[in-house]
CSV table of C-alpha atoms in Angstrom, one decimal:
chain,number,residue,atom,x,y,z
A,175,UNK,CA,116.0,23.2,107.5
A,176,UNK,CA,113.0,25.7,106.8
A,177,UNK,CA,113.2,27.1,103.1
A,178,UNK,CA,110.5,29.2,101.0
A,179,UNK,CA,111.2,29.0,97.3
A,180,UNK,CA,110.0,31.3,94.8
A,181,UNK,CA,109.2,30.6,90.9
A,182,UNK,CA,110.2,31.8,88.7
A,183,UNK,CA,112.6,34.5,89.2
A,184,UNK,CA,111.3,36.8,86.6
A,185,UNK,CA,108.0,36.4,84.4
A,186,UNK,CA,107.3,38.8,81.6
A,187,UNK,CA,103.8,39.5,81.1
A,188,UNK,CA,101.9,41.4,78.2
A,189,UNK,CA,98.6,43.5,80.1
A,190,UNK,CA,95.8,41.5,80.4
A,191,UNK,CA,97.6,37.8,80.3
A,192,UNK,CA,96.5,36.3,83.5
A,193,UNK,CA,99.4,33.9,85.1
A,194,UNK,CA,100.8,32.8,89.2
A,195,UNK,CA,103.5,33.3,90.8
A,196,UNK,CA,104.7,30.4,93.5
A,197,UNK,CA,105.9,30.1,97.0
A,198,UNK,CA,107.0,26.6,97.6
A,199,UNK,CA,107.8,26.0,101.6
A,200,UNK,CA,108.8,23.3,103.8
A,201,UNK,CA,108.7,24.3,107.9
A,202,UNK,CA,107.5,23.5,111.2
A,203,UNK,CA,104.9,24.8,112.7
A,204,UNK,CA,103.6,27.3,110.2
A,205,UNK,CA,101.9,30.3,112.0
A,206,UNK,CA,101.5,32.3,108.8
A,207,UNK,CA,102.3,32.5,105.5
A,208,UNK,CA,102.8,36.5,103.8
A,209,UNK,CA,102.8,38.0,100.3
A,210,UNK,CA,104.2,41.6,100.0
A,211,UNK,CA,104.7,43.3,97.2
A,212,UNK,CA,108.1,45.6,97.1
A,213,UNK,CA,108.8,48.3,94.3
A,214,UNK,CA,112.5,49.3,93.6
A,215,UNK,CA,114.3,51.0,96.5
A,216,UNK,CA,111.1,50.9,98.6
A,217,UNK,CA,110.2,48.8,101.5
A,218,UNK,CA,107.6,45.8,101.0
A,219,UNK,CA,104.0,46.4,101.4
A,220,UNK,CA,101.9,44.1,102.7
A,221,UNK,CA,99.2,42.5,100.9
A,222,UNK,CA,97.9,39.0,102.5
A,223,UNK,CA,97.7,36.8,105.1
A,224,UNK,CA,97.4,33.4,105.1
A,225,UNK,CA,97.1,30.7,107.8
A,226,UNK,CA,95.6,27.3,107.1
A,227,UNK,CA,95.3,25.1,104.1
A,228,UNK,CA,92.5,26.0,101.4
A,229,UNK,CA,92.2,29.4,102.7
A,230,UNK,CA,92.0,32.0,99.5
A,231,UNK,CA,92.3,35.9,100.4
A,232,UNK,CA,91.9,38.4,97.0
A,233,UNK,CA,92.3,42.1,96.7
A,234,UNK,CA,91.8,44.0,93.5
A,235,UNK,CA,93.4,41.5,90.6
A,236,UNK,CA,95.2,39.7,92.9
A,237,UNK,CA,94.0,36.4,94.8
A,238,UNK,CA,96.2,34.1,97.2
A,239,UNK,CA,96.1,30.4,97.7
A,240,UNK,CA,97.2,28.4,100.4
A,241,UNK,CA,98.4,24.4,100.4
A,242,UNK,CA,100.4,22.6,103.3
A,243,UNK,CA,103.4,22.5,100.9
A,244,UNK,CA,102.9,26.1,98.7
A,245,UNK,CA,101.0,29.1,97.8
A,246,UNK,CA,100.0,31.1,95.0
A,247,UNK,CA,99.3,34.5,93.7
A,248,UNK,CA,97.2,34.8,91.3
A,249,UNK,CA,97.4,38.0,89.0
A,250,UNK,CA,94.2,38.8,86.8
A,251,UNK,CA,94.2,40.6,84.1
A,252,UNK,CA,97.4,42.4,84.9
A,253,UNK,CA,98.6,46.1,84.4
A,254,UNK,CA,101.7,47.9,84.0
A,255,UNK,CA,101.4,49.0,87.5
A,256,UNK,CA,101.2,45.7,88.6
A,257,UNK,CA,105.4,45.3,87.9
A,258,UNK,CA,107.4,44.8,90.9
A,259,UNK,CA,108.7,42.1,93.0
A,260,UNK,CA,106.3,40.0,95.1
A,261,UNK,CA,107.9,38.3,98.0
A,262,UNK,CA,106.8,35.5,99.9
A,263,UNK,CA,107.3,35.1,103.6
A,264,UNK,CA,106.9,32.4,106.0
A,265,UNK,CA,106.6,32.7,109.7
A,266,UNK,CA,107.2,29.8,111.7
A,267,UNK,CA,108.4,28.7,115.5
A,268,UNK,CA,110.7,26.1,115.0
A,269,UNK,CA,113.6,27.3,117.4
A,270,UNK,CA,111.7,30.2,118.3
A,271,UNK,CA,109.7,32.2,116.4
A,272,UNK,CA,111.0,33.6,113.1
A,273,UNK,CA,110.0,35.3,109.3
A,274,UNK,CA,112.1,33.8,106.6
A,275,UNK,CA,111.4,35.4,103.3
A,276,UNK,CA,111.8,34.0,99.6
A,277,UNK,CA,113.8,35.7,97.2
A,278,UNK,CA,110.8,37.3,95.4
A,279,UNK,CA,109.6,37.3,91.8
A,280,UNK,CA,110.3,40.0,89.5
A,281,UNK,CA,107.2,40.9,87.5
A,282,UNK,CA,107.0,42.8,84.6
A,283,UNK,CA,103.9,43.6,82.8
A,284,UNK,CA,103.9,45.2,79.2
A,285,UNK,CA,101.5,47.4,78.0
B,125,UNK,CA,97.7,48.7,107.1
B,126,UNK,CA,99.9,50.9,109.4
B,127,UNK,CA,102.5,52.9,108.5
B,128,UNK,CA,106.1,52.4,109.5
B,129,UNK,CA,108.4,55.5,108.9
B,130,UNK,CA,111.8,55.2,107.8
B,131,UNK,CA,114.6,57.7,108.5
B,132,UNK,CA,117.0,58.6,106.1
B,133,UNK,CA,115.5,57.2,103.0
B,134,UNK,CA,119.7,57.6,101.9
B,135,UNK,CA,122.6,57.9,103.3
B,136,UNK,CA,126.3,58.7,102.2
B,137,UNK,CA,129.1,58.5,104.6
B,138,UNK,CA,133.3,58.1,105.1
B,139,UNK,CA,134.2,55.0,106.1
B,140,UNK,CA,135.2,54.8,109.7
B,141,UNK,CA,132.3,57.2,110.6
B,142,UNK,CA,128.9,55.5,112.3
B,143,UNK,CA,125.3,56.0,110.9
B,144,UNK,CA,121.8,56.1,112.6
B,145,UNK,CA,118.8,54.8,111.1
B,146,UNK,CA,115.5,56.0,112.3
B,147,UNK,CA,112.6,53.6,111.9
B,148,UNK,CA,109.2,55.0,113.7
B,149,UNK,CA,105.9,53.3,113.7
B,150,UNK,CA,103.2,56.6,113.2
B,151,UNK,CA,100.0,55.1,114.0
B,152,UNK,CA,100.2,52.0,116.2
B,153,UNK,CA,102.5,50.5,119.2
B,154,UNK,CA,105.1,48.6,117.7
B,155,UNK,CA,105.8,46.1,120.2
B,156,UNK,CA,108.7,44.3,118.1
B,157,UNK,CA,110.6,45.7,115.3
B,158,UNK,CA,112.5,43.4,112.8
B,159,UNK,CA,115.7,45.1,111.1
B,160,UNK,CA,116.6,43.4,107.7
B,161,UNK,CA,119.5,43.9,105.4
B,162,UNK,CA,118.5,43.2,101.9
B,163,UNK,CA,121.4,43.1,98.9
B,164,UNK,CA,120.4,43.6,95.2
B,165,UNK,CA,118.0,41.6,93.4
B,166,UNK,CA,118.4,39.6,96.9
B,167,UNK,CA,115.9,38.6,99.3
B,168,UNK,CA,115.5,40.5,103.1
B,169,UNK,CA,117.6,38.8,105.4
B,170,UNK,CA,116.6,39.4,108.8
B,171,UNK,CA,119.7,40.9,110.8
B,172,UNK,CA,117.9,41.2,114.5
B,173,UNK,CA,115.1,41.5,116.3
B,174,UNK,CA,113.9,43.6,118.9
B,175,UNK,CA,110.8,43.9,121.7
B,176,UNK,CA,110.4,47.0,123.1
B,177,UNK,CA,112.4,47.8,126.4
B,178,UNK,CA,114.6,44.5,126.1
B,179,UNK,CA,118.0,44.0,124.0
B,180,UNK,CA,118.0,43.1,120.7
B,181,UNK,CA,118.4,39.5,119.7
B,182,UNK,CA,121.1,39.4,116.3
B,183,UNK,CA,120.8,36.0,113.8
B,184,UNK,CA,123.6,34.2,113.7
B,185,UNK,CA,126.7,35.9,111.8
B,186,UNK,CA,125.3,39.5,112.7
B,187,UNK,CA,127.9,41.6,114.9
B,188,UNK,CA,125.9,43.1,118.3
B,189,UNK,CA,128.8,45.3,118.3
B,190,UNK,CA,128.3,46.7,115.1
B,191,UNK,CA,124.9,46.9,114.6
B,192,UNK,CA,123.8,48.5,117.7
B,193,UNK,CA,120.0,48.4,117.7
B,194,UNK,CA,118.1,50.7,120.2
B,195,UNK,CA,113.8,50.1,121.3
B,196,UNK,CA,113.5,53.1,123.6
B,197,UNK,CA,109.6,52.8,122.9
B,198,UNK,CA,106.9,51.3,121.2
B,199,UNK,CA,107.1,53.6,118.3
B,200,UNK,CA,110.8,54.4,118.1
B,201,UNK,CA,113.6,51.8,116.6
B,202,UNK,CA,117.3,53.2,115.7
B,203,UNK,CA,119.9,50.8,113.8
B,204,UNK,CA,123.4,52.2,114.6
B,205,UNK,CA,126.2,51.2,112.1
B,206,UNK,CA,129.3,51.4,113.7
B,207,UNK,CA,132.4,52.2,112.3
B,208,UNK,CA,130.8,51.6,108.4
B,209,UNK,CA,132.7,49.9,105.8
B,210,UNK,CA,132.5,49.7,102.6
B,211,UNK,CA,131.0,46.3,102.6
B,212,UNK,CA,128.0,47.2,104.8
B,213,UNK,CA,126.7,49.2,102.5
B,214,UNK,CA,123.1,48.0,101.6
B,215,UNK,CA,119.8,48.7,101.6
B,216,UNK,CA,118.1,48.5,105.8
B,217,UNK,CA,114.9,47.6,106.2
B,218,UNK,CA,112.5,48.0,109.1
B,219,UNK,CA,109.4,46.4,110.0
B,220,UNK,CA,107.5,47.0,112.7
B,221,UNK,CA,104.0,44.8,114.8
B,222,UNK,CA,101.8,45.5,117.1
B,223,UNK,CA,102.8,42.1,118.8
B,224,UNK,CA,105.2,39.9,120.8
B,225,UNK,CA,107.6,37.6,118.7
B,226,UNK,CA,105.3,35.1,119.3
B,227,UNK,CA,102.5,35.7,117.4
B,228,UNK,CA,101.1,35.2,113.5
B,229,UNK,CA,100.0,38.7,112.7
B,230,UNK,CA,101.9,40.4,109.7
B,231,UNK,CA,104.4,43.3,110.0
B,232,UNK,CA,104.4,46.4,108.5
B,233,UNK,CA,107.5,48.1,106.6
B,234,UNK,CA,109.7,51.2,106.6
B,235,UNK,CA,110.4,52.5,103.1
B,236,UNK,CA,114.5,51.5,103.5
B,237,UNK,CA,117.9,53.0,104.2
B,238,UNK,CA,120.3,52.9,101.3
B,239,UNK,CA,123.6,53.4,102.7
B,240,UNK,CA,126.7,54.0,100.6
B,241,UNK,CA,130.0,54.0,102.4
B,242,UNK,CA,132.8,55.4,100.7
């Protein structure tokens, strides 16, 4: 069965203390693998792409990673305004094509 | 990215009575539009899928009947909750790409429905 797992649930960060967040997967036929970033009562906003093993992609203090078995996001140096939840999402075509999403990680930085 | 507007932002009905959520993709051609359901502190759970022009194909345990879901065009979605409950209320999301289903290219989001049946 295809399943994307997120850890931890919740990290608490101070500003500035650097950490990842994971998105373990197991599917077939990955065609794409999606972090997105989702503030309370808002919709998730899209902030990488990933397709193949090795491939990094960063933007701003963030940087994604890509293995056949997980990814990471890498936060730099965080701010407050970097709180939210970060989803992972996995699209795949094992009985058709389909987006299953993890259960996110709630981050909270302190200043 | 583009930009995927989402129509009422909240929404308060009676139970019995049937709501119609808006979701409009403003500067691209959204081929297919994905309509999620998504509970607190929960993940999006995807409720059905649409291409533009053909019916909507619901995941398992999602009622067509209820959940009528309209694709008129490539920029308009509607999510029509039929006789609401008090159980479907939620927070909708939709997503919207300039692709068919078939395809790795990211979607884009709406900013969500909360709906609160009473």
């Amino acid at each position: 069965e295809d399943q994307v797992t997120q850890s931890p649930e919740a990290l608490r960060l101070q500003e500035g203390e650097s950490s990842s967040l994971n998105c373990s997967y197991t599917v077939s036929g990955l065609r794409g693998l999606f972090w997105y970033r989702q503030d309370p009562g808002k919709g998730p906003e899209f902030l990488f792409t990933l397709y193949s093993a090795g491939e990094e992609k960063e933007k701003e203090r963030l940087k994604a990673t890509l293995t056949k078995k997980e990814s990471f996001l890498h936060i730099t140096a965080p701010k407050p305004e970097d709180s939210a939840t970060y989803l992972c999402a996995v699209r795949t075509h094992t009985g058709g094509f389909k987006t299953i999403f993890g259960a996110g990680t709630r981050l909270f930085v302190k200043a | 990215g583009a930009v995927v507007s989402q129509h009422p932002s909240w929404v308060i009905c009676k139970s019995g009575t049937s709501v119609k959520i808006e979701c409009r993709s403003l500067d691209f051609q959204a081929t297919t539009m994905f309509w999620y359901r998504q509970f607190p502190k929960q993940s999006l759970m995807l409720m059905a899928t649409s291409n533009e022009g053909s019916k909507a194909t619901y995941e398992q345990g999602v009622e067509k009947d209820k959940f009528l879901i309209n694709h008129a065009s490539l920029t308009l979605s509607t999510l029509t909750v039929t006789s609401a409950h008090p159980e479907d209320s939620s927070f909708y999301i939709c997503s919207g790409a300039p692709f068919h289903r078939d395809s790795s290219t990211e979607a884009f989001f709406g900013q969500g429905t909360r709906l609160t049946v009473v």
